[in-house]
Amino acid sequence: MTPVFPFAAIVGQEEMKRALLIAAVDPRIGGVMVFGDRGTGKSTAVRALSQLLPPIRAVAGCPFNCMPDRSTCPVPCGRKRGRATAEVRPVPFVDLPLGATEDRVVGSLDLEAALTTGEKRFEPGLLARAHRGFLYVDEVNLLEDHIVDLLLDVAVSGTCIVEREGLSVRHPARFQLIGSGNPEEGELRPQLLDRFALSVEVRTPTDINERIEIVRRRDAFEHDPQKFVEDWRRADAAVARSVARGRRRLDSIAVPDEVLALGARLCSELGADGLRGELTLMRASRAAAALGRTDEVTSHHVAEVAPMALRHRLRRNPLDETGSGARIARALEMLLAA
Amino acid sequence: MKEAAVAAAEQRWSDALAAARLLATLPFGIGGARVRARPGPARDAFMEALLGGLQAGTPVVRIPAGADVDRLVGGLDLAATLGAGRPLISTGLLARASGGVLVLPMAERLEPAAAALVATALERNEVADRLGRPHRAQFLLIALDEGEGEEAIAPVLAERLAVHLELEGLRPRPQLLQEPGCPVDREAGLAALADLSEALGIGSVRALVLALATARALADGAQLPLAEGDLALAARLVLVPRAWRWPDAEDQPDETPRPPQSPESSDAPGPEAADLAELLVEAARALLPPDLTVAEPKAGSRYAAGAGRGGGRAHAAPRRGRPVGVRAAVPRAGQRLALVETLKAAAPWQALRQREHPRPGRFQVRRQDMRVHRLKRPAQSTTIFLVDASGSAALARLGEAKGAVELLLARAYVRRDEVALVAFRGAAAELLLPPTRSLARARRALADLPGGGGTPIARALELAGDLALGCRARGRTPTLVLLSDCRANVARADGLDAMEDAEAAARALQLAGIASILIDTAPRPRAEGPRLARAMGARHVPLPRVEAERVVAAVANGQ
């Protein structure tokens, strides 16, 4: 296995790392959209996170990442003598490449089987492999329209339905969609943008010392990856523990009424469309509280996650470029002072 | 001045040879090199130096023109499998190049999907084939960029290649001797490179990582400790080509507080980081082109990457899009076999074929049975605005034109069309906004539109024509919208009558078959407007007082 750059060793990019951890604690929150220039460590961070998370239990050899105690697999997998053998595997991390064709994404007829034995078998696509894991789409704003439609469909329903080439298959596909892209190169359709729960902006670091540190660590990693991973193992493990703790505590965190009211007032003040903003705000604040040591959500947690949850939901007019970050900060200040 | 230019050329050639020697030692960590040059003696000499320096038996794989994702990645070769009746796997080109060199000629024409794939392979050192199996793919990429002008290799690939060489115009000559210089501590070297990249305005941290890796590879290749000469050469090969501005004369390299040196390095003899940085800056200054202007880096010019000049990349059938039916053909590069249709076409002939050529248990498929998917992309259009920003157009009309463009942008956003903006005034026409769907950029370009000066209509039409042909080559339908009062007073060359020159340029547009609309903003009806429109083959829409909504309506009706 090629060693992966450790999550804890990533320099800077605090907002992005925080958003990813929040999404990891509560997968129901939804995906994360990372806006930013090339070469800012976006895919490194997501890949590192997927390595960090506790491995999942799945049926041995099942390409759909089926859970051992459920029988939702479209292809009977590993059911030898009526029992499915379970195995432990790392959280799936799937890259959706820029030129992906529909049949690679959704799955298609298994050609080797069809041509050699004449069997009609379904070859799972990228969505099947991403089930219970992360689907990372780089340059999501350049994605083909019909692939975007497909992703939206599956993201909403959680099921991938394939009806083509004589196949009729339906399999679960619940994954965290992490998208990255540079808005300078094209606009993201509003339906897809809305599908992302949280959004963050990353910029190339300008502080020269930070840049030197990034290069230093990258160089050390390339020089001796095993040693580097070993050196950061403890820090990484601490992050993994905090995520695991967060997941355990999530259901016991209380959301007081004042905090709910704050969230609602904030969204209405900013004119965020629909209710998804408030729901995301509440879920994300709870996840943020779970990552810490408190037992209930406070206005601080709301203030922390508000930019991530709301900055991409505020544009009234596609040409409106007024900085949403500033608007959110002002609104928060006003509401918290009151 | 001339001696300086000659000396710079000699240095560049010398550096290129040094780079060739370095690449021959296969330093995979630096990704590879991008060589910008047309085929010629300089490029040949460089490749010879590189390939000649490789150890015997090193795999060298050349990517053929028009190679698509399937060939790069490998996997089941469908057409061959059907023909032979048993699975025939073809090894992808990337896996075949593992442990050696991958040469990519005409790099600027590589399709974006393939470029993204190669970039990912460079980063992860492995590639997954069509069947999903991972293969080791650690190679050095030599991208031969033959693009002219704006055409260039895809940025996603270019930024992962450490060395950028510009060989155009260089003549092969004997190599200069490089002085190695004093040994340098790695921390000091890193700090100096960081200072230099800051001075040159290079934002990307990856460039800095690659520069350091190149310096180390140079030192390791000679089996000597890291020295000044290595840093200077790495700076010239990696950082200088990515420079966006001149290093400021007043900028002192040691202004920012330096992190404390680690204890082990304090006893190593070597120059101070500040001196080193100055050394590198001087070396860089000698090589920077004198006309490097202070400008913001163009974020991903989509128009440039992959756009063919003239009749370059005319795809008869689009490679991506929704499948709409099949047609009979043997699958070639980029076309996907429609398996079920193929089998259905071959099925009725089995009995006959078995009798003629008995092959028990095999399904016999012939060439005439093969079917490929037909893909369809929705026709997308690009609207090119030509705005007269000269003195003859009032400032208010300029404001209205901008307003119209904004409204059209909003409309284009919904319909997924692109908009481009060309402004003309004084003696020149300028492409202010290359075709883009990005509203962020459109906004910014519009805000900066200046006014005043002469009216060079001919030049503007010429520029717009080039742009439109480029759009067409990319498969989009261009529409030109000219907003002007048509009072041309600047011709493309001295001695020509401005109006006649404008009409000549307009006729060229009509011959090229580019749809256009002329929005005449002259305050009183004049003969020039309709005449120019006739020459362009455009619809003439007189709007003495330009109003944004009416412009939008005119364009909407015209499309």
PDB file of N, CA and C in Angstrom, chain A residues 63-107:
ATOM      1  N   PRO A  63     -17.759  -6.181  -3.827  1.00  0.00           N
ATOM      2  CA  PRO A  63     -17.362  -4.913  -4.433  1.00  0.00           C
ATOM      3  C   PRO A  63     -18.291  -3.759  -4.087  1.00  0.00           C
ATOM      4  N   PHE A  64     -19.421  -4.082  -3.453  1.00  0.00           N
ATOM      5  CA  PHE A  64     -20.381  -3.027  -3.123  1.00  0.00           C
ATOM      6  C   PHE A  64     -20.253  -2.569  -1.689  1.00  0.00           C
ATOM      7  N   ASN A  65     -19.226  -3.032  -0.984  1.00  0.00           N
ATOM      8  CA  ASN A  65     -19.030  -2.648   0.427  1.00  0.00           C
ATOM      9  C   ASN A  65     -20.253  -2.942   1.281  1.00  0.00           C
ATOM     10  N   CYS A  66     -20.868  -4.093   1.057  1.00  0.00           N
ATOM     11  CA  CYS A  66     -22.082  -4.417   1.811  1.00  0.00           C
ATOM     12  C   CYS A  66     -21.770  -4.664   3.272  1.00  0.00           C
ATOM     13  N   MET A  67     -22.706  -4.259   4.115  1.00  0.00           N
ATOM     14  CA  MET A  67     -22.544  -4.555   5.535  1.00  0.00           C
ATOM     15  C   MET A  67     -22.853  -6.014   5.761  1.00  0.00           C
ATOM     16  N   PRO A  68     -22.111  -6.663   6.658  1.00  0.00           N
ATOM     17  CA  PRO A  68     -22.259  -8.119   6.791  1.00  0.00           C
ATOM     18  C   PRO A  68     -23.630  -8.566   7.263  1.00  0.00           C
ATOM     19  N   ASP A  69     -24.295  -7.736   8.098  1.00  0.00           N
ATOM     20  CA  ASP A  69     -25.555  -8.235   8.639  1.00  0.00           C
ATOM     21  C   ASP A  69     -26.770  -7.832   7.797  1.00  0.00           C
ATOM     22  N   ARG A  70     -26.553  -7.148   6.697  1.00  0.00           N
ATOM     23  CA  ARG A  70     -27.703  -6.817   5.867  1.00  0.00           C
ATOM     24  C   ARG A  70     -27.644  -7.621   4.581  1.00  0.00           C
ATOM     25  N   SER A  71     -28.776  -7.781   3.939  1.00  0.00           N
ATOM     26  CA  SER A  71     -28.770  -8.574   2.709  1.00  0.00           C
ATOM     27  C   SER A  71     -29.209  -7.708   1.547  1.00  0.00           C
ATOM     28  N   THR A  72     -28.558  -6.574   1.376  1.00  0.00           N
ATOM     29  CA  THR A  72     -28.976  -5.680   0.300  1.00  0.00           C
ATOM     30  C   THR A  72     -28.110  -5.821  -0.935  1.00  0.00           C
ATOM     31  N   CYS A  73     -27.234  -6.788  -0.951  1.00  0.00           N
ATOM     32  CA  CYS A  73     -26.306  -6.877  -2.071  1.00  0.00           C
ATOM     33  C   CYS A  73     -26.996  -7.354  -3.328  1.00  0.00           C
ATOM     34  N   PRO A  74     -26.836  -6.618  -4.434  1.00  0.00           N
ATOM     35  CA  PRO A  74     -27.479  -7.056  -5.676  1.00  0.00           C
ATOM     36  C   PRO A  74     -26.844  -8.318  -6.238  1.00  0.00           C
ATOM     37  N   VAL A  75     -25.608  -8.539  -5.871  1.00  0.00           N
ATOM     38  CA  VAL A  75     -24.928  -9.733  -6.346  1.00  0.00           C
ATOM     39  C   VAL A  75     -24.662 -10.608  -5.142  1.00  0.00           C
ATOM     40  N   PRO A  76     -25.169 -11.781  -5.063  1.00  0.00           N
ATOM     41  CA  PRO A  76     -24.962 -12.595  -3.854  1.00  0.00           C
ATOM     42  C   PRO A  76     -23.459 -12.755  -3.630  1.00  0.00           C
ATOM     43  N   CYS A  77     -22.973 -12.182  -2.544  1.00  0.00           N
ATOM     44  CA  CYS A  77     -21.532 -12.185  -2.360  1.00  0.00           C
ATOM     45  C   CYS A  77     -21.171 -12.986  -1.141  1.00  0.00           C
ATOM     46  N   GLY A  78     -20.233 -13.835  -1.324  1.00  0.00           N
ATOM     47  CA  GLY A  78     -19.640 -14.570  -0.199  1.00  0.00           C
ATOM     48  C   GLY A  78     -20.634 -15.384   0.594  1.00  0.00           C
ATOM     49  N   ARG A  79     -21.733 -15.722  -0.022  1.00  0.00           N
ATOM     50  CA  ARG A  79     -22.689 -16.485   0.783  1.00  0.00           C
ATOM     51  C   ARG A  79     -22.424 -17.976   0.605  1.00  0.00           C
ATOM     52  N   LYS A  80     -21.291 -18.361   1.133  1.00  0.00           N
ATOM     53  CA  LYS A  80     -20.983 -19.787   1.066  1.00  0.00           C
ATOM     54  C   LYS A  80     -21.676 -20.478   2.229  1.00  0.00           C
ATOM     55  N   ARG A  81     -22.333 -21.498   1.947  1.00  0.00           N
ATOM     56  CA  ARG A  81     -23.029 -22.269   2.976  1.00  0.00           C
ATOM     57  C   ARG A  81     -23.933 -21.359   3.813  1.00  0.00           C
ATOM     58  N   GLY A  82     -24.552 -20.362   3.160  1.00  0.00           N
ATOM     59  CA  GLY A  82     -25.550 -19.540   3.841  1.00  0.00           C
ATOM     60  C   GLY A  82     -24.974 -18.497   4.799  1.00  0.00           C
ATOM     61  N   ARG A  83     -23.654 -18.377   4.929  1.00  0.00           N
ATOM     62  CA  ARG A  83     -23.117 -17.394   5.875  1.00  0.00           C
ATOM     63  C   ARG A  83     -22.153 -16.472   5.143  1.00  0.00           C
ATOM     64  N   ALA A  84     -22.238 -15.176   5.436  1.00  0.00           N
ATOM     65  CA  ALA A  84     -21.338 -14.226   4.791  1.00  0.00           C
ATOM     66  C   ALA A  84     -20.139 -13.988   5.695  1.00  0.00           C
ATOM     67  N   THR A  85     -18.949 -14.141   5.169  1.00  0.00           N
ATOM     68  CA  THR A  85     -17.753 -13.887   5.989  1.00  0.00           C
ATOM     69  C   THR A  85     -17.459 -12.395   5.959  1.00  0.00           C
ATOM     70  N   ALA A  86     -17.225 -11.853   7.131  1.00  0.00           N
ATOM     71  CA  ALA A  86     -16.976 -10.406   7.213  1.00  0.00           C
ATOM     72  C   ALA A  86     -15.481 -10.136   7.201  1.00  0.00           C
ATOM     73  N   GLU A  87     -15.125  -8.997   6.686  1.00  0.00           N
ATOM     74  CA  GLU A  87     -13.719  -8.584   6.766  1.00  0.00           C
ATOM     75  C   GLU A  87     -13.689  -7.094   7.090  1.00  0.00           C
ATOM     76  N   VAL A  88     -12.510  -6.654   7.464  1.00  0.00           N
ATOM     77  CA  VAL A  88     -12.351  -5.247   7.814  1.00  0.00           C
ATOM     78  C   VAL A  88     -11.568  -4.581   6.692  1.00  0.00           C
ATOM     79  N   ARG A  89     -12.089  -3.474   6.201  1.00  0.00           N
ATOM     80  CA  ARG A  89     -11.341  -2.788   5.140  1.00  0.00           C
ATOM     81  C   ARG A  89     -11.361  -1.282   5.389  1.00  0.00           C
ATOM     82  N   PRO A  90     -10.392  -0.560   4.852  1.00  0.00           N
ATOM     83  CA  PRO A  90     -10.345   0.883   5.099  1.00  0.00           C
ATOM     84  C   PRO A  90     -11.549   1.588   4.463  1.00  0.00           C
ATOM     85  N   VAL A  91     -11.844   2.769   4.974  1.00  0.00           N
ATOM     86  CA  VAL A  91     -12.962   3.548   4.444  1.00  0.00           C
ATOM     87  C   VAL A  91     -12.706   3.807   2.959  1.00  0.00           C
ATOM     88  N   PRO A  92     -13.669   3.519   2.110  1.00  0.00           N
ATOM     89  CA  PRO A  92     -13.423   3.677   0.678  1.00  0.00           C
ATOM     90  C   PRO A  92     -13.205   5.138   0.303  1.00  0.00           C
ATOM     91  N   PHE A  93     -12.245   5.362  -0.541  1.00  0.00           N
ATOM     92  CA  PHE A  93     -11.991   6.699  -1.064  1.00  0.00           C
ATOM     93  C   PHE A  93     -11.905   6.566  -2.566  1.00  0.00           C
ATOM     94  N   VAL A  94     -12.850   7.169  -3.277  1.00  0.00           N
ATOM     95  CA  VAL A  94     -12.888   7.011  -4.722  1.00  0.00           C
ATOM     96  C   VAL A  94     -12.746   8.370  -5.401  1.00  0.00           C
ATOM     97  N   ASP A  95     -11.880   8.405  -6.358  1.00  0.00           N
ATOM     98  CA  ASP A  95     -11.647   9.598  -7.159  1.00  0.00           C
ATOM     99  C   ASP A  95     -12.527   9.553  -8.385  1.00  0.00           C
ATOM    100  N   LEU A  96     -13.273  10.605  -8.651  1.00  0.00           N
ATOM    101  CA  LEU A  96     -14.020  10.611  -9.903  1.00  0.00           C
ATOM    102  C   LEU A  96     -13.186  11.371 -10.918  1.00  0.00           C
ATOM    103  N   PRO A  97     -12.600  10.724 -11.897  1.00  0.00           N
ATOM    104  CA  PRO A  97     -11.703  11.414 -12.806  1.00  0.00           C
ATOM    105  C   PRO A  97     -12.466  12.331 -13.764  1.00  0.00           C
ATOM    106  N   LEU A  98     -11.742  13.282 -14.340  1.00  0.00           N
ATOM    107  CA  LEU A  98     -12.388  14.325 -15.129  1.00  0.00           C
ATOM    108  C   LEU A  98     -13.111  13.775 -16.342  1.00  0.00           C
ATOM    109  N   GLY A  99     -12.565  12.767 -16.985  1.00  0.00           N
ATOM    110  CA  GLY A  99     -13.205  12.291 -18.202  1.00  0.00           C
ATOM    111  C   GLY A  99     -14.066  11.068 -17.992  1.00  0.00           C
ATOM    112  N   ALA A 100     -14.537  10.869 -16.788  1.00  0.00           N
ATOM    113  CA  ALA A 100     -15.263   9.622 -16.508  1.00  0.00           C
ATOM    114  C   ALA A 100     -16.499   9.522 -17.380  1.00  0.00           C
ATOM    115  N   THR A 101     -16.686   8.367 -17.953  1.00  0.00           N
ATOM    116  CA  THR A 101     -17.890   8.132 -18.747  1.00  0.00           C
ATOM    117  C   THR A 101     -18.974   7.569 -17.851  1.00  0.00           C
ATOM    118  N   GLU A 102     -20.197   7.653 -18.359  1.00  0.00           N
ATOM    119  CA  GLU A 102     -21.338   7.244 -17.559  1.00  0.00           C
ATOM    120  C   GLU A 102     -21.207   5.798 -17.093  1.00  0.00           C
ATOM    121  N   ASP A 103     -20.745   4.917 -17.974  1.00  0.00           N
ATOM    122  CA  ASP A 103     -20.733   3.520 -17.558  1.00  0.00           C
ATOM    123  C   ASP A 103     -19.631   3.233 -16.545  1.00  0.00           C
ATOM    124  N   ARG A 104     -18.586   4.077 -16.505  1.00  0.00           N
ATOM    125  CA  ARG A 104     -17.593   3.886 -15.455  1.00  0.00           C
ATOM    126  C   ARG A 104     -18.145   4.340 -14.114  1.00  0.00           C
ATOM    127  N   VAL A 105     -18.976   5.352 -14.158  1.00  0.00           N
ATOM    128  CA  VAL A 105     -19.489   5.901 -12.901  1.00  0.00           C
ATOM    129  C   VAL A 105     -20.563   4.998 -12.316  1.00  0.00           C
ATOM    130  N   VAL A 106     -21.478   4.564 -13.165  1.00  0.00           N
ATOM    131  CA  VAL A 106     -22.653   3.847 -12.690  1.00  0.00           C
ATOM    132  C   VAL A 106     -22.420   2.335 -12.658  1.00  0.00           C
ATOM    133  N   GLY A 107     -21.599   1.869 -13.577  1.00  0.00           N
ATOM    134  CA  GLY A 107     -21.409   0.427 -13.673  1.00  0.00           C
ATOM    135  C   GLY A 107     -21.974  -0.033 -14.995  1.00  0.00           C
TER     136      GLY A 107
END
